[in-house]
Amino acid sequence: MLCLKVPKTKGEKVRNKLLEEDLLEKRGRITSDEEFLYFPIKKVPSEDMDFEVVEKEVEMRENKFSDYREAVEIPSGFKEKLPSSYDIIGDIAIIKIPDELKDHKNEIGDAILRTHNNVNSVLEDHGVIGEFRIRDVETIAGIDKKTTIHKEYGIELEVDITSTYFSPRLATERWRVVKKTQPKEKVLDMFAGVGPYSILIAKNVDVDRIYCIDINPQAIALLKKNAERNNVVDIIDPHLGDAKRLAPMFKADRIIMNLPHSSFEFLESALKAAKRECTIHYYDMVDEEEQETRVERVKQKIIDYGFEPKIIEQRDVRSYSAYTIHKALDIEVRR
Ligand SMILES: C[S@@+](CC[C@H](N)C(=O)[O-])C[C@H]1O[C@@H](n2cnc3c(N)ncnc32)[C@H](O)[C@@H]1O
């Protein structure tokens, strides 16, 4: 098989470049001698790589893994502790690694890289933090990259994982909201991020306008780029700032409140933006036992504000932790 012969000191840099250009044969084992590394490659790289290409025997790993856990090369005692799931955003995989597996994070990253042909970078997820809901991440395999293009239901979104929030796990939920949205509506996306709800709606429903608010300047900058990328700049109306202050400037038929940890704090501002008849997609993080009381609390607040609430659909979006559910409530409010 063709291999690129690279001095060991340049190995990391060249490996990243080969991955970037989709030239590395990920299934082939990289070999070495005293001075050189031999990277299995799919074809001869362009001249600017400037390293010798040699023919070499390469051990190929098993053809295709459907589950990265089959590919991880770690002592078998640790295998049962491997996480079963992780996110893929564009060509970046993001995984939470339990403490007892921290010493094997690079092997885990490598296995994920080999399992997915379209993944070029694997990041360890240290959790979502702060007002902007940004993930704290660290590269554990592949290219050190944090921006990518994510495709979802036919749209393309540029995402910067270190400066903006994005979760691919909400794709089904977003599509559900798209299907409920009606032509000619004015939509208010109070916590728009890089625009996944808004752009998906703009692309699929002949709405009048979508007002998008976010307090994170990077999110708004990417939202604008994403509106251009998907040809919906005429529909998307981006606003940088606090939704509590900005939302009441608009009047909407449909309001999306995707800030599940603190939606309740913003409910009053949302109601100020509601037309006489309006549908609110309200998200909440609720403990299993608290579900009833939380719904009642929301309904009461709406009544106090002079609207009549009607819950038209309730859905568990996903389990957030052992006892906490990420819940979606579709609420029709009428004055
Ligand atoms: C959970 S993310 C949701 C983003 C987007 N809707 C999505 O589905 O990817 C919440 C977003 O709300 C923004 N945010 C937080 N507090 C805000 C506020 N007071 N006003 C407006 N946006 C806010 C954050 O910057 C973040 O982008």
Coordinates of C-alpha atoms and ligand atoms in Angstrom, one line a residue:
M1 CA 0.0 0.0 0.0
L2 CA 1.1 3.6 -0.6
C3 CA 2.6 5.3 2.5
L4 CA 3.9 8.8 3.1
K5 CA 7.3 8.7 4.7
V6 CA 7.5 11.5 7.2
P7 CA 10.2 12.4 9.8
K8 CA 8.9 11.7 13.3
T9 CA 9.2 15.3 14.4
K10 CA 6.6 16.3 11.7
G11 CA 4.3 13.4 12.3
E12 CA 1.4 15.2 14.1
K13 CA 1.3 18.1 11.6
V14 CA 1.3 15.8 8.6
R15 CA -1.3 13.5 10.1
N16 CA -3.6 16.5 10.6
K17 CA -3.1 17.7 7.0
L18 CA -3.7 14.2 5.6
L19 CA -7.0 14.0 7.6
E20 CA -8.0 17.5 6.5
E21 CA -7.5 16.5 2.9
D22 CA -9.1 13.1 3.3
L23 CA -5.9 11.3 2.2
L24 CA -5.2 9.2 5.3
E25 CA -6.3 5.6 5.1
K26 CA -7.7 5.4 8.6
R27 CA -8.0 1.6 8.6
G28 CA -4.3 1.1 7.9
R29 CA -1.9 1.0 10.9
I30 CA 0.8 3.7 10.9
T31 CA 4.2 2.1 11.2
S32 CA 7.6 3.5 12.1
D33 CA 11.3 3.0 12.2
E34 CA 14.0 4.9 14.1
E35 CA 13.5 8.2 12.1
F36 CA 10.3 8.0 10.1
L37 CA 6.6 7.4 10.4
Y38 CA 4.8 5.7 7.5
F39 CA 1.2 7.0 7.0
P40 CA -1.0 4.7 4.8
I41 CA -2.6 7.0 2.2
K42 CA -5.5 6.7 -0.3
K43 CA -3.6 8.5 -3.1
V44 CA -0.5 10.5 -3.8
P45 CA -0.8 13.9 -2.1
S46 CA -0.3 17.2 -4.0
E47 CA 3.3 18.5 -4.4
D48 CA 3.1 20.9 -1.5
M49 CA 3.3 18.0 1.0
D50 CA 6.8 17.3 -0.3
F51 CA 7.5 13.9 1.4
E52 CA 8.5 10.7 -0.2
V53 CA 5.8 8.2 -1.1
V54 CA 6.8 4.6 -0.6
E55 CA 5.2 1.2 -1.2
K56 CA 4.9 -0.7 2.1
E57 CA 3.0 -3.6 3.7
V58 CA 0.3 -2.2 5.9
E59 CA -1.8 -4.1 8.5
M60 CA -5.4 -3.3 7.9
R61 CA -7.8 -3.1 10.9
E62 CA -11.1 -4.9 10.6
N63 CA -13.1 -3.6 7.7
K64 CA -15.9 -1.6 9.3
F65 CA -17.0 -1.2 12.9
S66 CA -20.6 -0.3 13.5
D67 CA -19.8 0.6 17.1
Y68 CA -16.6 2.4 18.2
R69 CA -16.5 0.1 21.3
E70 CA -15.4 -2.8 19.1
A71 CA -12.5 -0.7 17.8
V72 CA -11.1 0.6 21.1
E73 CA -7.8 -0.9 21.9
I74 CA -7.8 -0.8 25.7
P75 CA -7.7 -3.5 28.4
S76 CA -10.9 -5.5 28.3
G77 CA -11.8 -4.7 32.0
F78 CA -12.4 -1.1 30.9
K79 CA -14.5 -1.8 27.9
E80 CA -17.8 -2.1 29.7
K81 CA -17.4 1.4 31.1
L82 CA -17.2 2.9 27.6
P83 CA -20.0 5.4 26.9
S84 CA -22.5 4.1 24.4
S85 CA -23.3 7.5 22.8
Y86 CA -21.7 10.7 21.7
D87 CA -22.6 13.6 19.4
I88 CA -21.5 14.2 15.9
I89 CA -21.6 17.8 14.7
G90 CA -20.4 18.1 11.1
D91 CA -17.1 16.3 11.0
I92 CA -16.5 16.6 14.7
A93 CA -17.4 14.0 17.3
I94 CA -17.9 15.0 20.9
I95 CA -17.8 12.5 23.8
K96 CA -18.0 12.7 27.6
I97 CA -15.4 10.4 29.1
P98 CA -15.9 8.9 32.6
D99 CA -13.1 9.5 35.1
E100 CA -12.0 5.9 35.2
L101 CA -11.3 6.1 31.4
K102 CA -9.4 9.4 31.3
D103 CA -6.1 7.6 30.8
H104 CA -7.5 6.0 27.7
K105 CA -9.1 9.0 26.1
N106 CA -6.8 9.1 23.1
E107 CA -7.5 5.4 22.3
I108 CA -11.2 6.2 22.6
G109 CA -10.8 9.1 20.2
D110 CA -8.9 7.1 17.7
A111 CA -11.5 4.4 17.7
I112 CA -14.3 6.9 17.0
L113 CA -12.2 8.4 14.2
R114 CA -11.8 5.0 12.6
T115 CA -15.5 4.1 13.0
H116 CA -16.8 7.1 11.1
N117 CA -15.3 7.9 7.7
N118 CA -16.8 11.4 7.9
V119 CA -15.3 12.3 11.3
N120 CA -12.0 14.2 11.3
S121 CA -11.8 15.3 14.9
V122 CA -12.8 13.9 18.3
L123 CA -13.3 16.3 21.3
E124 CA -13.7 15.4 24.9
D125 CA -16.7 17.2 26.3
H126 CA -16.2 18.7 29.8
G127 CA -19.8 20.1 29.9
V128 CA -21.9 23.0 28.9
I129 CA -21.1 26.2 30.8
G130 CA -22.2 29.8 31.3
E131 CA -24.9 32.1 29.9
F132 CA -23.9 31.3 26.3
R133 CA -24.3 27.6 27.0
I134 CA -20.9 26.8 25.4
R135 CA -19.2 23.4 25.7
D136 CA -15.7 23.2 27.3
V137 CA -13.8 20.8 25.0
E138 CA -10.4 19.3 24.4
T139 CA -9.1 17.6 21.3
I140 CA -8.3 13.9 21.9
A141 CA -7.9 12.6 18.3
G142 CA -7.6 13.8 14.8
I143 CA -7.4 17.4 13.7
D144 CA -7.5 20.2 16.3
K145 CA -10.5 21.9 14.8
K146 CA -13.6 23.5 16.5
T147 CA -15.6 24.8 13.6
T148 CA -17.6 22.7 11.2
I149 CA -20.5 22.6 8.8
H150 CA -23.4 20.5 10.2
K151 CA -26.1 19.2 7.9
E152 CA -29.6 18.6 9.3
Y153 CA -32.9 18.0 7.4
G154 CA -31.4 19.6 4.2
I155 CA -29.9 22.8 5.8
E156 CA -26.3 23.6 6.4
L157 CA -25.2 25.3 9.6
E158 CA -21.8 26.6 10.4
V159 CA -21.1 25.9 14.1
D160 CA -18.2 27.0 16.3
I161 CA -18.1 24.6 19.2
T162 CA -16.0 26.7 21.4
S163 CA -18.0 29.9 21.1
T164 CA -21.6 28.9 20.4
Y165 CA -24.2 26.4 21.6
F166 CA -25.4 23.6 19.2
S167 CA -26.9 20.2 19.9
P168 CA -27.6 17.7 17.1
R169 CA -29.8 15.8 19.6
L170 CA -32.6 18.3 19.1
A171 CA -32.9 17.6 15.4
T172 CA -36.2 15.6 15.7
E173 CA -37.7 18.2 18.0
R174 CA -36.8 21.0 15.7
W175 CA -38.4 19.2 12.8
R176 CA -41.6 18.6 14.9
V177 CA -41.8 22.4 15.4
V178 CA -41.2 23.0 11.7
K179 CA -44.2 20.8 10.9
K180 CA -46.5 22.7 13.2
T181 CA -45.5 26.1 11.8
Q182 CA -48.0 27.7 9.4
P183 CA -47.5 29.8 6.3
K184 CA -47.5 33.6 6.8
E185 CA -46.8 33.4 10.5
K186 CA -44.4 35.7 12.3
V187 CA -42.1 33.6 14.4
L188 CA -40.0 34.7 17.4
D189 CA -37.0 32.5 18.2
M190 CA -36.0 34.0 21.6
F191 CA -32.7 32.0 22.1
A192 CA -31.8 31.4 18.5
G193 CA -28.1 30.3 18.8
V194 CA -26.6 29.8 15.3
G195 CA -30.1 29.4 13.9
P196 CA -31.1 25.8 13.7
Y197 CA -34.8 26.3 14.5
S198 CA -35.1 29.5 12.5
I199 CA -33.3 28.4 9.4
L200 CA -35.1 25.1 9.3
I201 CA -38.4 26.9 9.5
A202 CA -37.4 29.5 6.9
K203 CA -36.3 26.8 4.5
N204 CA -39.5 24.7 4.8
V205 CA -42.4 27.0 5.6
D206 CA -43.5 30.1 3.7
V207 CA -43.5 32.2 6.9
D208 CA -43.6 36.0 6.9
R209 CA -40.6 36.7 9.2
I210 CA -38.5 35.1 11.9
Y211 CA -37.2 37.4 14.6
C212 CA -34.1 35.8 16.1
I213 CA -32.6 36.9 19.4
D214 CA -29.4 35.8 21.1
I215 CA -27.2 37.4 23.7
N216 CA -24.0 35.8 22.3
P217 CA -22.4 38.0 19.6
Q218 CA -20.7 34.9 18.0
A219 CA -24.0 33.1 17.8
I220 CA -25.6 36.1 16.0
A221 CA -22.6 36.4 13.7
L222 CA -22.9 32.7 12.7
L223 CA -26.7 33.0 12.4
K224 CA -26.2 35.7 9.8
K225 CA -23.7 33.6 7.9
N226 CA -26.0 30.6 8.1
A227 CA -29.0 32.7 6.8
E228 CA -26.8 33.6 3.8
R229 CA -25.5 30.1 3.3
N230 CA -29.1 28.8 3.2
N231 CA -30.5 31.7 1.1
V232 CA -33.0 32.9 3.7
V233 CA -31.7 36.3 4.6
D234 CA -35.1 37.9 3.6
I235 CA -36.9 35.9 6.2
I236 CA -34.3 35.9 9.1
D237 CA -34.2 39.1 11.2
P238 CA -31.3 38.7 13.7
H239 CA -31.0 40.8 16.9
L240 CA -28.2 40.7 19.4
G241 CA -29.1 41.2 23.1
D242 CA -31.1 40.0 26.1
A243 CA -34.4 38.4 25.1
K244 CA -36.0 39.7 28.2
R245 CA -35.6 43.2 26.9
L246 CA -35.8 42.6 23.2
A247 CA -38.7 40.1 22.9
P248 CA -41.5 42.6 23.7
M249 CA -40.4 44.7 20.7
F250 CA -42.0 42.1 18.4
K251 CA -45.4 40.6 17.8
A252 CA -45.5 36.9 17.0
D253 CA -47.9 34.1 16.1
R254 CA -45.3 31.5 17.3
I255 CA -42.6 31.8 19.9
I256 CA -39.7 29.3 20.5
M257 CA -38.2 29.4 24.0
N258 CA -35.3 27.1 23.8
L259 CA -33.4 28.0 27.0
P260 CA -34.7 25.0 29.0
H261 CA -32.9 25.7 32.3
S262 CA -34.5 29.1 32.7
S263 CA -37.4 29.5 30.3
F264 CA -39.8 30.4 33.2
E265 CA -37.8 33.6 33.9
F266 CA -38.5 34.7 30.3
L267 CA -42.2 33.7 30.1
E268 CA -43.5 37.2 30.8
S269 CA -41.3 38.7 28.0
A270 CA -42.6 36.0 25.7
L271 CA -46.2 36.9 26.6
K272 CA -45.5 40.5 25.8
A273 CA -44.5 39.5 22.3
A274 CA -47.5 37.2 21.8
K275 CA -50.3 38.2 19.4
R276 CA -53.9 37.7 20.7
E277 CA -53.6 34.1 19.6
C278 CA -50.1 32.6 19.7
T279 CA -48.4 29.2 20.1
I280 CA -45.4 29.0 22.5
H281 CA -42.9 26.2 22.2
Y282 CA -41.8 26.2 25.8
Y283 CA -38.8 24.0 27.0
D284 CA -38.1 23.0 30.5
M285 CA -35.8 20.8 32.6
V286 CA -38.0 19.0 35.1
D287 CA -37.6 16.3 37.7
E288 CA -39.9 13.4 37.0
E289 CA -42.0 13.9 40.1
E290 CA -42.4 17.6 39.6
Q291 CA -43.9 17.5 36.1
E292 CA -47.5 18.2 37.0
T293 CA -46.6 21.1 39.3
R294 CA -44.3 22.7 36.7
V295 CA -47.0 22.6 34.0
E296 CA -49.4 24.2 36.5
R297 CA -46.9 26.9 37.4
V298 CA -46.6 27.8 33.7
K299 CA -50.3 27.8 33.1
Q300 CA -50.9 30.0 36.1
K301 CA -48.3 32.5 35.0
I302 CA -50.1 32.7 31.6
I303 CA -53.5 33.2 33.3
D304 CA -52.0 35.9 35.6
Y305 CA -50.9 37.7 32.5
G306 CA -54.4 37.8 31.0
F307 CA -54.1 34.9 28.5
E308 CA -56.0 31.6 28.4
P309 CA -53.5 28.7 28.1
K310 CA -54.2 25.4 26.4
I311 CA -51.5 22.7 26.4
I312 CA -51.8 21.2 22.9
E313 CA -48.9 18.8 23.1
Q314 CA -46.3 17.6 25.7
R315 CA -43.3 15.7 24.8
D316 CA -40.1 14.3 26.5
V317 CA -37.3 15.5 24.2
R318 CA -34.7 13.5 26.0
S319 CA -33.4 12.4 29.4
Y320 CA -31.1 15.1 30.6
S321 CA -29.9 13.1 33.7
A322 CA -31.1 10.1 35.7
Y323 CA -34.1 12.1 37.1
T324 CA -34.3 15.1 34.9
I325 CA -36.3 15.3 31.7
H326 CA -35.9 17.9 28.9
K327 CA -39.5 18.6 28.2
A328 CA -41.3 20.3 25.4
L329 CA -44.7 22.0 25.9
D330 CA -46.7 23.4 23.0
I331 CA -49.0 26.0 24.6
E332 CA -51.7 27.9 22.8
V333 CA -52.3 31.2 24.5
R334 CA -55.4 33.3 23.7
R335 CA -56.3 36.7 25.0
Ligands
LIG1 C1 -29.8 26.1 24.7 S1 -29.1 27.3 23.5 C2 -30.2 27.1 22.2 C3 -29.7 27.6 20.9 C4 -30.5 27.2 19.7 N1 -31.9 27.5 19.8 C5 -30.3 25.8 19.4 O1 -31.3 25.0 19.4 O2 -29.2 25.4 19.0 C6 -29.6 28.8 24.3 C7 -29.1 30.1 23.6 O3 -29.7 31.2 24.4 C8 -28.7 32.2 24.4 N2 -29.1 33.1 25.6 C9 -28.8 32.8 26.9 N3 -29.4 33.8 27.6 C10 -30.0 34.7 26.8 C11 -30.7 35.9 27.0 N4 -30.9 36.4 28.2 N5 -31.2 36.5 25.9 C12 -31.0 35.9 24.6 N6 -30.3 34.8 24.4 C13 -29.8 34.2 25.5 C14 -27.4 31.5 24.5 O4 -26.4 32.4 24.0 C15 -27.6 30.3 23.6 O5 -27.2 30.5 22.3

